[in-house]
PDB file of C-alpha atoms and ligand atoms in Angstrom:
ATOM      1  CA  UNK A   1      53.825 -52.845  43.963  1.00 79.00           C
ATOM      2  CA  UNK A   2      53.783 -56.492  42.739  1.00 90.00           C
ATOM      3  CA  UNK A   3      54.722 -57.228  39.299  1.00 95.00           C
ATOM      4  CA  UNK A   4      52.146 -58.554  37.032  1.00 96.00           C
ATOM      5  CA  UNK A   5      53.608 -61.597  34.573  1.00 97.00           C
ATOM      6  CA  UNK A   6      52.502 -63.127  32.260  1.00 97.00           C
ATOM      7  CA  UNK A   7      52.238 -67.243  31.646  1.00 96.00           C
ATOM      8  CA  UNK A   8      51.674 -69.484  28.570  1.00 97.00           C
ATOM      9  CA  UNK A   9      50.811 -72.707  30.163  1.00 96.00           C
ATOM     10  CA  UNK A  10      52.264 -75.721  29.561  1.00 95.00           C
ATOM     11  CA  UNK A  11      51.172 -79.577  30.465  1.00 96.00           C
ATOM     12  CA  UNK A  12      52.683 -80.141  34.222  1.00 93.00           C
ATOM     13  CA  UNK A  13      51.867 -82.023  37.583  1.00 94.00           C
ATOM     14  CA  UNK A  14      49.556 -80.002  39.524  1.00 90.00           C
ATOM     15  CA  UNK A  15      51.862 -79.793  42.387  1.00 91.00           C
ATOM     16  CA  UNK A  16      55.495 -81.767  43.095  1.00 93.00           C
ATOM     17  CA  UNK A  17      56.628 -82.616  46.294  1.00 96.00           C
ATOM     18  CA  UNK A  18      60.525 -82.412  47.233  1.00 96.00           C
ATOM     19  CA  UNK A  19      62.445 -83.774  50.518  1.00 97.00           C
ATOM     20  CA  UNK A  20      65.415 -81.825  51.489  1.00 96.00           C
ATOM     21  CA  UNK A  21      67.853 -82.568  49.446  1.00 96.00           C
ATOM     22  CA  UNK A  22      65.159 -81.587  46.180  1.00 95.00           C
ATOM     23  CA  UNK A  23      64.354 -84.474  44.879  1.00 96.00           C
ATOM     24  CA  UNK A  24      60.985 -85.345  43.828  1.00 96.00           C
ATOM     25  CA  UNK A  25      59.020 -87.553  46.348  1.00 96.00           C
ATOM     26  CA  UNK A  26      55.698 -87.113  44.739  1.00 97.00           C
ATOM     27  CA  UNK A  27      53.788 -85.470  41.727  1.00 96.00           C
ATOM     28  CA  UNK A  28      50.571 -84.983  41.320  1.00 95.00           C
ATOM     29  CA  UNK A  29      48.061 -85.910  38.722  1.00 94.00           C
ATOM     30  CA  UNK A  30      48.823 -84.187  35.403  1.00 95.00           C
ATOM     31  CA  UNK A  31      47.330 -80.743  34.108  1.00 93.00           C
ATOM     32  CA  UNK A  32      47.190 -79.848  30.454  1.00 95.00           C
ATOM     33  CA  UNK A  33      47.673 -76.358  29.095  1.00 94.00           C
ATOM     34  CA  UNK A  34      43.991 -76.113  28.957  1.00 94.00           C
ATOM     35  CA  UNK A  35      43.504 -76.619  33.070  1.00 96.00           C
ATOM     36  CA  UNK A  36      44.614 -73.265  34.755  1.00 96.00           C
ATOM     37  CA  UNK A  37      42.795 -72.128  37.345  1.00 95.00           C
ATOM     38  CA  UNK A  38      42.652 -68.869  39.677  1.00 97.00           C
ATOM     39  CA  UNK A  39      44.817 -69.173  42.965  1.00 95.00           C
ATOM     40  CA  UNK A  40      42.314 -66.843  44.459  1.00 96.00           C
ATOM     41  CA  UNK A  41      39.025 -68.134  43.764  1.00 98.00           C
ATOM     42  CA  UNK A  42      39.532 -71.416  42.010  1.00 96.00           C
ATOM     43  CA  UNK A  43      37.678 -69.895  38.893  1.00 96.00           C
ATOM     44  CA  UNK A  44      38.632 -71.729  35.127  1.00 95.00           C
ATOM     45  CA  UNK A  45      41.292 -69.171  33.576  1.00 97.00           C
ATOM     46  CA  UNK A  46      40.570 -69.219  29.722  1.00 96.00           C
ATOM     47  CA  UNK A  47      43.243 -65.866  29.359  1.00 97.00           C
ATOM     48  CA  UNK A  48      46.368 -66.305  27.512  1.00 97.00           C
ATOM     49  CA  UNK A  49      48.785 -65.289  28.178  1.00 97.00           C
ATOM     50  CA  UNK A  50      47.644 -65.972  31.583  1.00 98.00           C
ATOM     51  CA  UNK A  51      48.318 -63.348  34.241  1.00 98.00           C
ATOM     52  CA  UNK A  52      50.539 -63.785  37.232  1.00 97.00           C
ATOM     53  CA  UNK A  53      51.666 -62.256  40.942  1.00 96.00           C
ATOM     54  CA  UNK A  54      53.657 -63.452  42.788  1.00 94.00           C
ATOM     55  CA  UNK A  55      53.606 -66.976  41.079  1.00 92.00           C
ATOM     56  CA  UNK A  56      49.795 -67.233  41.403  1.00 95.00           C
ATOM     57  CA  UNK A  57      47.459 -67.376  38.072  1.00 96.00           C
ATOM     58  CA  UNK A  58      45.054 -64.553  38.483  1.00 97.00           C
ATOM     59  CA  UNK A  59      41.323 -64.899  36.432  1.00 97.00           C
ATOM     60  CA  UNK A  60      40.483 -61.231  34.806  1.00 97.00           C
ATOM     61  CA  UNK A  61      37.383 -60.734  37.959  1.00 97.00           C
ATOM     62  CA  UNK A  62      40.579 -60.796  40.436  1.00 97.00           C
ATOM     63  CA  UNK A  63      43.260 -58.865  38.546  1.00 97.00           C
ATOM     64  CA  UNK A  64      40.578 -56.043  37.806  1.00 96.00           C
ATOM     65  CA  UNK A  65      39.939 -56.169  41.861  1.00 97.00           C
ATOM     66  CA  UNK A  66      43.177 -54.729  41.987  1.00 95.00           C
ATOM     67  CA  UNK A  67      43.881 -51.274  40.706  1.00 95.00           C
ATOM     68  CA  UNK A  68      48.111 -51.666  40.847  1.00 95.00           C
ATOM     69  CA  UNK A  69      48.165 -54.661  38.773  1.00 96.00           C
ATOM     70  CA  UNK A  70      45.142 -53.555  36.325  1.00 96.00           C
ATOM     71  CA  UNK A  71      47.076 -50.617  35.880  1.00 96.00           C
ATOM     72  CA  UNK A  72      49.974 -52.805  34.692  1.00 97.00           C
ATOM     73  CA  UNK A  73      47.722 -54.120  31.616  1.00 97.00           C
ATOM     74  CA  UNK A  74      48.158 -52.663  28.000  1.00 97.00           C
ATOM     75  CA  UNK A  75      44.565 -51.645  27.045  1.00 97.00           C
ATOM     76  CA  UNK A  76      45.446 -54.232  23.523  1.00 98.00           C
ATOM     77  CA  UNK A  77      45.784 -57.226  26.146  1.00 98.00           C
ATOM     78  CA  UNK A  78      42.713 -56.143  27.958  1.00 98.00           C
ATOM     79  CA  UNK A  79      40.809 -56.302  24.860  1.00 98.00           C
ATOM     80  CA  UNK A  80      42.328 -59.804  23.695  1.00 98.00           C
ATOM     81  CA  UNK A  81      41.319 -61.323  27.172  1.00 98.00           C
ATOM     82  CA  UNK A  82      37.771 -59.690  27.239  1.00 97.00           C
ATOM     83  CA  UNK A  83      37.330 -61.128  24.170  1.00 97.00           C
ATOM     84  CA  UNK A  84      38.529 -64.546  25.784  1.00 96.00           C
ATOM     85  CA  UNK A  85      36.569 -64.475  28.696  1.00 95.00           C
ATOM     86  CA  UNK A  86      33.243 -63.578  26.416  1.00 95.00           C
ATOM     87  CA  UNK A  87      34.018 -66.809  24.119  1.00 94.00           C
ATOM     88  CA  UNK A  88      34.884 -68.719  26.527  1.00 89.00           C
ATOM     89  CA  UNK A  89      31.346 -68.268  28.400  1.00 87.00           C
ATOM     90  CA  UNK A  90      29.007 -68.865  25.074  1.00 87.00           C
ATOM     91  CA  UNK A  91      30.646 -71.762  24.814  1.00 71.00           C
ATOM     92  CA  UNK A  92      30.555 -73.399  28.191  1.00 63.00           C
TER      93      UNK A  92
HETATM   94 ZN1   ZN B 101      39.856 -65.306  40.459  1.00 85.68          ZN
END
């Protein structure tokens, strides 16, 4: 079963490119802590902590498409990211 983790996001390049001996060759454009999106379906994450598999941010739709890692939730940080998801849509 993969383990579910959990992420506060930071400001960071959106991706960083390495050659072999691991130095950086390229970043790319800046992200705040406010830009995290889903690795599965490219959906705007407003959960925080935001959950992770695998080092991939999962958006609560995806996470509760999969029992093993919903199971993995405390039903107190369910709650708190409902509750983030719901103000998150009456403001956007
Ligand atoms: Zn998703």
């Amino acid at each position: 079963m993969d383990k579910l983790e959990l992420w506060m996001p930071v400001s960071r390049p959106s991706y960083i490119l390495m050659d072999e001996n691991g130095s950086v060759v390229e970043e790319g454009p800046e992200l705040t802590d406010k830009e995290v999106y889903c690795d599965f379906c490219n959906a705007d994450i407003p959960l925080r902590p935001v959950p992770v598999v695998c080092g991939s941010a999962l958006c609560l739709d995806c996470l509760k498409a999969e029992p093993d890692l919903k199971a993995q939730v405390t039903p107190t940080l369910m709650r708190l990211w409902e509750q983030q998801r719901e103000e998150k849509s009456r403001i956007v």
